[in-house]
Coordinates of N, CA and C and ligand atoms in Angstrom, one line a residue:
X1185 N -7.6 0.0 4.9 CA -8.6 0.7 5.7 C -9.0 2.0 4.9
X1186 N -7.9 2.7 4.3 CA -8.3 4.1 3.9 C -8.9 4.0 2.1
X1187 N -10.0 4.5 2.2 CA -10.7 4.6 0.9 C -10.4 6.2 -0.3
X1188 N -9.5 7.0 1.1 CA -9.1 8.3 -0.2 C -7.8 8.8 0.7
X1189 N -7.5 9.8 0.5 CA -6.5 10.9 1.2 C -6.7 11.0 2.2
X1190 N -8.1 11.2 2.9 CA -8.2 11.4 4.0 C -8.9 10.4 5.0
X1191 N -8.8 10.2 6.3 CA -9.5 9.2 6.9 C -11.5 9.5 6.8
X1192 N -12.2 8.8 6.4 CA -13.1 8.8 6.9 C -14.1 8.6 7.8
X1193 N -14.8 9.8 8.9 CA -15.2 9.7 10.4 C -16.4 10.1 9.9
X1194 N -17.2 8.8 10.9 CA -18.5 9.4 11.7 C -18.2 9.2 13.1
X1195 N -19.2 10.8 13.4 CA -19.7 11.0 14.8 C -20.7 10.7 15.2
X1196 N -20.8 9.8 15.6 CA -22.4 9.3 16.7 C -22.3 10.3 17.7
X1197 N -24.0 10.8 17.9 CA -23.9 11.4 19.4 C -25.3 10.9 19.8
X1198 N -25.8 12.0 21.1 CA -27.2 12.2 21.4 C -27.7 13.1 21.8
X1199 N -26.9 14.1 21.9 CA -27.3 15.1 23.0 C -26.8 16.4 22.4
X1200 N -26.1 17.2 23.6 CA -25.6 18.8 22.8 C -24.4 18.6 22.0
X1201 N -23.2 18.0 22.0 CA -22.4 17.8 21.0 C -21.0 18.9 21.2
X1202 N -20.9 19.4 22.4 CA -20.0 19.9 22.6 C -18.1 19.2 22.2
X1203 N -18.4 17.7 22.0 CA -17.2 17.1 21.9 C -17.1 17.1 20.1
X1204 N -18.6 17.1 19.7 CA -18.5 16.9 17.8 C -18.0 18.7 17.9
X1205 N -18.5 19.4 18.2 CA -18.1 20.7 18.0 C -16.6 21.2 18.0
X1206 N -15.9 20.5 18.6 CA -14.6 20.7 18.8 C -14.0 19.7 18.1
X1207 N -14.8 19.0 17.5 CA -14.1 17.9 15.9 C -14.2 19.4 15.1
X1208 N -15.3 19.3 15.1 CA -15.4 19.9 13.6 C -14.5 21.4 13.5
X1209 N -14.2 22.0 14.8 CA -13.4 23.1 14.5 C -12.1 23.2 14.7
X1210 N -12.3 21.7 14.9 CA -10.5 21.2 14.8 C -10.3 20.8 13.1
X1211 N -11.2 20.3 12.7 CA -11.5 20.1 11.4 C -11.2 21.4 10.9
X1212 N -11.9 22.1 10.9 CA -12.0 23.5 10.2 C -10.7 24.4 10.3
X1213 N -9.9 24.4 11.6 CA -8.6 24.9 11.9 C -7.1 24.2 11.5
X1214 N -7.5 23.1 11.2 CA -6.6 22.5 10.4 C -5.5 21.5 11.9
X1215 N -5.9 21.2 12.8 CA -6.1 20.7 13.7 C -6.0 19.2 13.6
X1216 N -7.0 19.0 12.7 CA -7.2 17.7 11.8 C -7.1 17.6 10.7
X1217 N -6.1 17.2 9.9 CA -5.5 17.2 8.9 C -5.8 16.0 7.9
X1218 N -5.3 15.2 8.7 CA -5.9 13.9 7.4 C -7.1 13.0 7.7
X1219 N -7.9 13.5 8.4 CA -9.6 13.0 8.4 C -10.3 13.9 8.1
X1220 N -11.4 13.6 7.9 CA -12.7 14.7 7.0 C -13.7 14.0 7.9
X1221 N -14.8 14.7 8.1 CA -16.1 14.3 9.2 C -17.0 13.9 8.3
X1222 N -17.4 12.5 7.7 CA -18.3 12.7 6.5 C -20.3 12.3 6.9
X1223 N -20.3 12.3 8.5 CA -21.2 11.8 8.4 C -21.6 12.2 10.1
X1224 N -23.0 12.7 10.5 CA -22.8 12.4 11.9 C -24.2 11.6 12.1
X1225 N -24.4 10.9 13.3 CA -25.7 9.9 13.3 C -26.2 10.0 14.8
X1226 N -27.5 10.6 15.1 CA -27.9 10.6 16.4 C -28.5 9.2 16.6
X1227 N -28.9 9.0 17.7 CA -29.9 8.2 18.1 C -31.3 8.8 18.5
X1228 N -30.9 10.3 19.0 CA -31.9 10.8 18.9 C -32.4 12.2 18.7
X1229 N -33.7 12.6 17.6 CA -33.9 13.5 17.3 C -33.9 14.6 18.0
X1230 N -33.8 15.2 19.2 CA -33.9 16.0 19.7 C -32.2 17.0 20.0
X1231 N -31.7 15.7 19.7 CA -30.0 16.2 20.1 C -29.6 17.5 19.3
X1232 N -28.9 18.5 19.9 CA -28.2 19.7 19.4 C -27.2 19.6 18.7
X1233 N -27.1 18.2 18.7 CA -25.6 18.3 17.9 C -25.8 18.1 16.6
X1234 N -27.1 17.9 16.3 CA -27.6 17.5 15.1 C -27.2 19.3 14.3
X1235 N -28.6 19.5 15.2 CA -28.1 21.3 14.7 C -26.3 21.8 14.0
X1236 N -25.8 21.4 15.2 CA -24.1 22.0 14.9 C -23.9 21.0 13.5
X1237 N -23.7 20.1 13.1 CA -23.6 19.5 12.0 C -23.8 19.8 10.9
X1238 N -25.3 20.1 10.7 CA -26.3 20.7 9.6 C -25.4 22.0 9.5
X1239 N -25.2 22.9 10.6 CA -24.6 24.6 10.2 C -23.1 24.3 9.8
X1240 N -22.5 22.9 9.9 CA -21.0 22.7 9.6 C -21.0 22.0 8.0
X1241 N -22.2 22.2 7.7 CA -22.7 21.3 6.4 C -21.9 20.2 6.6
X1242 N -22.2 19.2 7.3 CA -22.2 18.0 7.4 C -23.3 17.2 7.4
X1243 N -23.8 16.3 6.6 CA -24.8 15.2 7.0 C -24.7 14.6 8.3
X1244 N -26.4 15.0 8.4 CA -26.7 14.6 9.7 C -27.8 13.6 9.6
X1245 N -28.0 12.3 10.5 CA -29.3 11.4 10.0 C -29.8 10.9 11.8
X1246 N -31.2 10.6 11.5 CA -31.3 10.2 13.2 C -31.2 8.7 12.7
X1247 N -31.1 8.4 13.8 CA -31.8 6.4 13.6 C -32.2 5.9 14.9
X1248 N -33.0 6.1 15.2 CA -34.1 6.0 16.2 C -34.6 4.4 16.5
X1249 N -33.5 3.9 17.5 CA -33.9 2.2 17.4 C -35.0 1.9 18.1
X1250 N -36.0 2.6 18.8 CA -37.2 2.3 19.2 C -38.4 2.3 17.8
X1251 N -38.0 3.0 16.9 CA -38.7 3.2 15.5 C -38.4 2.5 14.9
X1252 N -36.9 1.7 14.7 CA -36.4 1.0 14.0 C -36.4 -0.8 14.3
X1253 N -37.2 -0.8 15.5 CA -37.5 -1.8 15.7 C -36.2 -3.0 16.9
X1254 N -35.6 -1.8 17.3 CA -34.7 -2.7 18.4 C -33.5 -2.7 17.8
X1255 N -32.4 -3.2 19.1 CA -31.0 -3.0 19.1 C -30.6 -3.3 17.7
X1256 N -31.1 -4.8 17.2 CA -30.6 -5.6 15.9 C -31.1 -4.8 15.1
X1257 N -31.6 -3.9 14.6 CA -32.5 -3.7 13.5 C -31.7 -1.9 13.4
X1258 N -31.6 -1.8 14.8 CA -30.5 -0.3 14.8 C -29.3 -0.6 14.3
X1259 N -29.1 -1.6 14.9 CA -27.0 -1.7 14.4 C -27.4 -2.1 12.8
X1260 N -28.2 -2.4 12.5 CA -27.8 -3.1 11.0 C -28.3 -2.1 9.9
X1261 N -29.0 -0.8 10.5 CA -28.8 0.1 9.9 C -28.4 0.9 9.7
X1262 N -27.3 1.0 11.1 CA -26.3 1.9 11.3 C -24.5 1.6 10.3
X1263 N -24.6 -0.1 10.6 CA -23.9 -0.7 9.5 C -23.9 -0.4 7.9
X1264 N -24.9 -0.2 7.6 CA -25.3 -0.3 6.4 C -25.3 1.7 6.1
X1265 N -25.5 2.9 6.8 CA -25.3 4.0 6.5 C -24.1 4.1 6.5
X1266 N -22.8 3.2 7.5 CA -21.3 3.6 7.6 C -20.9 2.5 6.8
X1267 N -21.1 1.7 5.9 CA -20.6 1.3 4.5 C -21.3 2.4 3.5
X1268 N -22.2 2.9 3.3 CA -22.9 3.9 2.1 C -22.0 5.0 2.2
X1269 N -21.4 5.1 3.2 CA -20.4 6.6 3.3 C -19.2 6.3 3.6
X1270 N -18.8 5.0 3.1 CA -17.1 4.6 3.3 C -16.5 5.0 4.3
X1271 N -17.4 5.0 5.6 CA -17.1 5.6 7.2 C -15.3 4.1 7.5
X1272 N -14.2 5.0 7.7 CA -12.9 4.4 8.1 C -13.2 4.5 10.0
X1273 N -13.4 5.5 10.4 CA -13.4 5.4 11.9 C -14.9 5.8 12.5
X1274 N -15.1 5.1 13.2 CA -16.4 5.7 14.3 C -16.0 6.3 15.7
X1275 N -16.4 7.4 15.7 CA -16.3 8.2 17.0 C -17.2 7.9 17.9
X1276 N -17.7 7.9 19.0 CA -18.4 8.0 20.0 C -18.4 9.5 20.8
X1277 N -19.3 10.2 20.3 CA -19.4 11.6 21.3 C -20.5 12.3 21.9
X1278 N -20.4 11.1 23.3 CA -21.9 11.2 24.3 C -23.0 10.5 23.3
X1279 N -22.3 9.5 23.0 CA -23.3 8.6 22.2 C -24.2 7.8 23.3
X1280 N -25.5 7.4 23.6 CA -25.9 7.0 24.7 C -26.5 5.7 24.6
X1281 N -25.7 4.8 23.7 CA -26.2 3.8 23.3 C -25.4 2.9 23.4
X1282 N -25.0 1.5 24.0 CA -24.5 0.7 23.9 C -24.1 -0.4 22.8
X1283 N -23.4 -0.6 22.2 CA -23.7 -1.0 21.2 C -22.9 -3.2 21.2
X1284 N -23.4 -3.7 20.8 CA -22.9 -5.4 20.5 C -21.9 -5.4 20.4
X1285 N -21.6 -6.7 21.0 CA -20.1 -7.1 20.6 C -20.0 -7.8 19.1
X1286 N -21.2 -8.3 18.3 CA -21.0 -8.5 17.1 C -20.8 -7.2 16.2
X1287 N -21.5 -6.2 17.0 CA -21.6 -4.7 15.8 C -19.9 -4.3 16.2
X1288 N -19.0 -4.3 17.3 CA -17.7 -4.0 18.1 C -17.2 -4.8 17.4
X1289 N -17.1 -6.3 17.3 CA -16.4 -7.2 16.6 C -15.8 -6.9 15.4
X1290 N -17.3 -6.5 14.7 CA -17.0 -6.0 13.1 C -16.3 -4.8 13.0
X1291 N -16.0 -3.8 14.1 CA -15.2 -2.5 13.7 C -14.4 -2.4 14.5
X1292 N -14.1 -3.6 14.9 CA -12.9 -3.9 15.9 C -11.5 -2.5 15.7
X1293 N -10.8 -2.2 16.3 CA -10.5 -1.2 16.5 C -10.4 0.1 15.3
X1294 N -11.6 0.1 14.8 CA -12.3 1.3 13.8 C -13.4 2.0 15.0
X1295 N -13.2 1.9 16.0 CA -14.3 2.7 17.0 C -14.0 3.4 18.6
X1296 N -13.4 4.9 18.4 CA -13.2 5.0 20.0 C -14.4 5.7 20.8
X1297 N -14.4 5.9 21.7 CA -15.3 6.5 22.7 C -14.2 7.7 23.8
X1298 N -14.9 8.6 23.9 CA -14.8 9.7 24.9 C -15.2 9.4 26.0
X1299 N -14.5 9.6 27.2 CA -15.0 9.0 28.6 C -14.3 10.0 29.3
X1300 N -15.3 10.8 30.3 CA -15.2 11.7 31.3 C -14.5 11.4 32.7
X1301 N -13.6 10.6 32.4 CA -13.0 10.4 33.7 C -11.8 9.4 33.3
X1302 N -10.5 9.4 34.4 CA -9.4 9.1 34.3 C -9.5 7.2 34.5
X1303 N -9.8 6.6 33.4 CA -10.2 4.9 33.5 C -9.0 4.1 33.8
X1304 N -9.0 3.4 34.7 CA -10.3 2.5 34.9 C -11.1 2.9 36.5
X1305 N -11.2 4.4 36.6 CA -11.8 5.4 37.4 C -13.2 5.8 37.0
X1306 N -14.2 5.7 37.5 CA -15.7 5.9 37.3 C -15.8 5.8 35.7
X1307 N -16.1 4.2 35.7 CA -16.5 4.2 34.4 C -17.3 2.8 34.1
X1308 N -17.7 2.1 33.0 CA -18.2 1.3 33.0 C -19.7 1.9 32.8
X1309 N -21.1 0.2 33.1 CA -22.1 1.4 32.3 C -22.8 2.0 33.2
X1310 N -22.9 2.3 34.4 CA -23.4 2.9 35.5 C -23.0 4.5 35.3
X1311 N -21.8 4.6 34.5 CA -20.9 6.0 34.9 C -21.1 6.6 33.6
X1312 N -21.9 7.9 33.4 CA -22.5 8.5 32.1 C -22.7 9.8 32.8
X1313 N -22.2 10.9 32.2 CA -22.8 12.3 32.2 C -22.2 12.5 33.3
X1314 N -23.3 13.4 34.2 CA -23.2 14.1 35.8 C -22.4 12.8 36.4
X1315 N -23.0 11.7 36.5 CA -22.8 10.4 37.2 C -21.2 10.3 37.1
X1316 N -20.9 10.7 36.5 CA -19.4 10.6 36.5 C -18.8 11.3 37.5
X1317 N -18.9 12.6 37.3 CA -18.3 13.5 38.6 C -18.6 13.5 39.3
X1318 N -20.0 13.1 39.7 CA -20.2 12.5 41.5 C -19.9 11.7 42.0
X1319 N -19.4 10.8 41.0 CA -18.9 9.8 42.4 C -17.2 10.5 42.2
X1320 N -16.5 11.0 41.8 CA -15.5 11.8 41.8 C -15.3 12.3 42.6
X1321 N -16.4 13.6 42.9 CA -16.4 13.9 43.7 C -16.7 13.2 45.1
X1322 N -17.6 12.6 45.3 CA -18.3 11.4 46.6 C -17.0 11.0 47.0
X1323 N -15.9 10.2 46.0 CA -14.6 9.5 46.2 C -13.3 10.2 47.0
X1324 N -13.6 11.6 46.8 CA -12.6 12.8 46.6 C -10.6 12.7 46.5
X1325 N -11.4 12.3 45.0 CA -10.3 12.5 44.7 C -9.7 13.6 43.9
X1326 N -8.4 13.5 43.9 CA -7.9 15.2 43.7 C -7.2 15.5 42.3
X1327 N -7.5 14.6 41.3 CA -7.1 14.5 39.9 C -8.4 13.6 39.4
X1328 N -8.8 13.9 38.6 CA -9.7 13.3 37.6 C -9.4 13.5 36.0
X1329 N -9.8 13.7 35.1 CA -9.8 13.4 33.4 C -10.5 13.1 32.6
X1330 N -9.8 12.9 31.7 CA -10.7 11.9 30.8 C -10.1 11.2 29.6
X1331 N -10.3 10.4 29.0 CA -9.9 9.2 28.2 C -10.6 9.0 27.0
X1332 N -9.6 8.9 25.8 CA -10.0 7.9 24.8 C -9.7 6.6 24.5
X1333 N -10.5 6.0 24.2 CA -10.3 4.5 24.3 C -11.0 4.1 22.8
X1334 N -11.0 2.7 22.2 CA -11.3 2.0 21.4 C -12.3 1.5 22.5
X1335 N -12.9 0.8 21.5 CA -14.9 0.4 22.1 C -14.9 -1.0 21.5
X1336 N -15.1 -2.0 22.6 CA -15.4 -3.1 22.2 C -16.4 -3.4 23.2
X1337 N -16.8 -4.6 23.5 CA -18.1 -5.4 24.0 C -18.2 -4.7 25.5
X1338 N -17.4 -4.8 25.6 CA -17.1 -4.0 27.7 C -17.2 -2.5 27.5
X1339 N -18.4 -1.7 28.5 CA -18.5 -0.6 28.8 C -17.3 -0.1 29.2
X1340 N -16.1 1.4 28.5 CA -15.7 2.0 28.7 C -14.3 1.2 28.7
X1341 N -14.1 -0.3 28.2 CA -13.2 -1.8 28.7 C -12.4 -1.5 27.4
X1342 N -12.3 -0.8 26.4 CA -11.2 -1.2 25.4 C -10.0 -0.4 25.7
X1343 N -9.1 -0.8 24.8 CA -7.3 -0.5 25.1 C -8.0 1.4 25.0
X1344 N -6.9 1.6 25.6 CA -6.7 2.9 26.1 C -5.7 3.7 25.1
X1345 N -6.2 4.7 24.6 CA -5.2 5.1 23.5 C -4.6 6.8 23.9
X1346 N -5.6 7.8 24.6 CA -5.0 8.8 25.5 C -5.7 9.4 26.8
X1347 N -5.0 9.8 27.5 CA -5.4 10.2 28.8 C -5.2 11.9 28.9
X1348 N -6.0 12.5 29.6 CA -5.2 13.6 30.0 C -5.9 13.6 31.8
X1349 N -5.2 14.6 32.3 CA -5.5 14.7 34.1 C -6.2 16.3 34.0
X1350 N -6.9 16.4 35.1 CA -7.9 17.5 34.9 C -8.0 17.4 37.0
X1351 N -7.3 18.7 37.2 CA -7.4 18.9 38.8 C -8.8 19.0 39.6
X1352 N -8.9 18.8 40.3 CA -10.2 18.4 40.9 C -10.3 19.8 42.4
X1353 N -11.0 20.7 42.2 CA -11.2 21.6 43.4 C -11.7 21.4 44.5
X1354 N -11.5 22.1 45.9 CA -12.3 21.7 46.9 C -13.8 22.2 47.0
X1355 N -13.9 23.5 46.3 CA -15.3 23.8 46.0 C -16.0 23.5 44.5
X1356 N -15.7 22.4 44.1 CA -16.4 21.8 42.5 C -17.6 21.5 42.8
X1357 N -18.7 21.4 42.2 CA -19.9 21.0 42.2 C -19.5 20.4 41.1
X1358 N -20.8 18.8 41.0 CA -20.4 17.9 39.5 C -20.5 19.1 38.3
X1359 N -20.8 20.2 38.5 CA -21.1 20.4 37.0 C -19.6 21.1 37.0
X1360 N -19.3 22.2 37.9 CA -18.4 22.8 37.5 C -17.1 21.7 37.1
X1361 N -16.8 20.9 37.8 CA -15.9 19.7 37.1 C -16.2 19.2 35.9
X1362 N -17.4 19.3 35.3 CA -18.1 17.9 34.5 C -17.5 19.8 33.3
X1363 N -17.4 20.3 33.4 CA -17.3 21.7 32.9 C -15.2 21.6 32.3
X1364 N -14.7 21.5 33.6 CA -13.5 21.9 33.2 C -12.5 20.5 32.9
X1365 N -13.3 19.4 32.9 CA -13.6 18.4 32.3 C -13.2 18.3 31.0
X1366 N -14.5 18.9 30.3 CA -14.4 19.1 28.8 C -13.8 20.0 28.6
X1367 N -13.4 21.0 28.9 CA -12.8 22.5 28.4 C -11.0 21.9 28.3
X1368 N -10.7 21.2 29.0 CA -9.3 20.7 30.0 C -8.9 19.5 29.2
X1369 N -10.1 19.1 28.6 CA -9.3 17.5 28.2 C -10.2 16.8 27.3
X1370 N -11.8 16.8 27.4 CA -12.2 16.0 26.1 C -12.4 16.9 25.2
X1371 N -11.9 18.2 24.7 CA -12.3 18.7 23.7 C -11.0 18.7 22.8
X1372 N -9.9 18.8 23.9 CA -8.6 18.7 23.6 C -8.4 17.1 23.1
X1373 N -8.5 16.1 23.6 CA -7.7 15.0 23.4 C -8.6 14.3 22.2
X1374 N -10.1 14.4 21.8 CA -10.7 13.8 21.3 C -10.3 14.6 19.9
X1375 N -10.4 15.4 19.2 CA -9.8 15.7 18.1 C -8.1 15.1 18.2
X1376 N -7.2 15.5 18.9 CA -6.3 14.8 18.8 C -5.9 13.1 18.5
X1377 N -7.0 12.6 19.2 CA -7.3 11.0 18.9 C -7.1 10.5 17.7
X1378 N -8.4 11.8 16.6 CA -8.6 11.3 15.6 C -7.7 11.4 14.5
X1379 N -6.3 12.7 14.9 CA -5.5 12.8 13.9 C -4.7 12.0 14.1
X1380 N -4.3 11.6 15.2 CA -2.7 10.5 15.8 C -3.8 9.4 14.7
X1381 N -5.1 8.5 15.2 CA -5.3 7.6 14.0 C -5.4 8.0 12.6
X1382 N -5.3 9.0 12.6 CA -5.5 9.2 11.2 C -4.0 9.3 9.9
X1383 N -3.6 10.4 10.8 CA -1.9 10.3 10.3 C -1.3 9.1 10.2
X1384 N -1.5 8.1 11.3 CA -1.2 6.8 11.4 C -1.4 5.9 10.2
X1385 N -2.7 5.9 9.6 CA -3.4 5.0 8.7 C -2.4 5.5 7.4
X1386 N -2.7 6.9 7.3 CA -2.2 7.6 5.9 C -0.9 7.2 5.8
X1387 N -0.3 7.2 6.5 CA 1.2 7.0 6.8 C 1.4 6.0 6.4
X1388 N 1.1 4.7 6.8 CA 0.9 3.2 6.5 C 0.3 2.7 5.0
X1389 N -0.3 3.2 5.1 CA -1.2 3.4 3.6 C 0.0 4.0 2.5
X1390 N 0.4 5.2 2.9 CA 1.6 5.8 1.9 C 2.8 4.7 1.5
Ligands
GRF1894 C1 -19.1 14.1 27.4 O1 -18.8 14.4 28.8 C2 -18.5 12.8 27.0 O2 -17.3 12.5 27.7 C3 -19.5 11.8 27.5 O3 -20.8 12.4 27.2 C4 -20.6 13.8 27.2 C5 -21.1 14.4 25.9 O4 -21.1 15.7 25.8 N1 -19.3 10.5 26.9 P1 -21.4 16.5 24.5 O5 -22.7 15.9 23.9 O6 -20.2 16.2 23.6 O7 -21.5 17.9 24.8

């Protein structure tokens, strides 16, 4: 699996990138020790996270599958950028794209995803962003989280690799949850994800 010293990661996103942001300064803090971030890939041009990448001098690339001509024509160029950069793991961070179970197949557990809530608790493909915390909240329940998992053909459906719990208030609005959320647990556990796999590989590899 490992092509040098250190694991190599891309971050897919789409949006603001508050979860790549806490890679990279986990990166930068030594946090993350044996992966290097060599690549990040939007779906779409507009995303902020693109910004944080570029000021983290990281390569940043869009790939725009409405430009690219559809799902098949996206994954196979997305395939083909994470071989050109000897990408070892794929992140998922607010990536808003679904991706195949032949593209899952092929990176069979080389791919986790960040998921705003304690699974198999509001999740699946209905459950994204705000949508998450409201029905959390709607449910009322009084512990919520969030999850890293491996990514295979099933929305939010692969083995489960860490959990954390994140208390749920009587006066939360979805944001202020969807808030202490990430502050509480995906900014925490998703850099952690990538050094437990990472140390892991190196280790094996050694
Ligand atoms: C996060 O809540 C993540 O769990 C979900 O999408 C959101 C992305 O936020 N998958 P950001 O772009 O990392 O700020």
């Amino acid at each position: 699996m490992l092509s040098g010293k250190k694991l190599r990661v891309a971050v897919l996103v789409s949006g603001g990138g508050t979860n790549l942001q806490a890679i990279l300064d986990a990166c930068a803090d030594g946090t993350i020790r044996h992966a290097e971030l060599v690549l990040v890939v939007s779906n779409n041009p507009g995303a902020y996270a693109l910004t944080r990448a570029r000021r983290a001098g990281v390569p940043a690339l869009v790939l725009c599958r409405r430009e690219l001509g559809g799902q098949e024509c996206f994954e196979r160029e997305l395939d083909r950028v994470l071989r050109e950069n000897r990408v070892d793991l794929i992140v998922l961070a607010g990536f808003m794209t679904i991706l195949s179970k032949d593209f899952t197949d092929r990176y069979e557990h080389r791919i986790i995803n960040i998921h705003p809530s304690l699974i198999p608790s509001f999740c699946g493909k209905d459950y994204y962003g705000l949508r998450v915390h409201e029905a959390a909240l709607a449910r009322g329940v009084k512990l919520t989280g969030a999850t890293v998992h491996y990514v295979n053909e099933i929305p939010d459906g692969g083995e489960i690799l860490l959990q954390k719990a994140v208390e749920v208030f009587p006066d939360d609005t979805p944001e202020s949850l969807q808030r202490r959320v990430m502050e509480q647990a995906e900014w925490i556990l998703l850099p952690r994800a990538i050094e437990l796999i990472a140390s892991k590989s190196i280790c094996t590899e050694n």
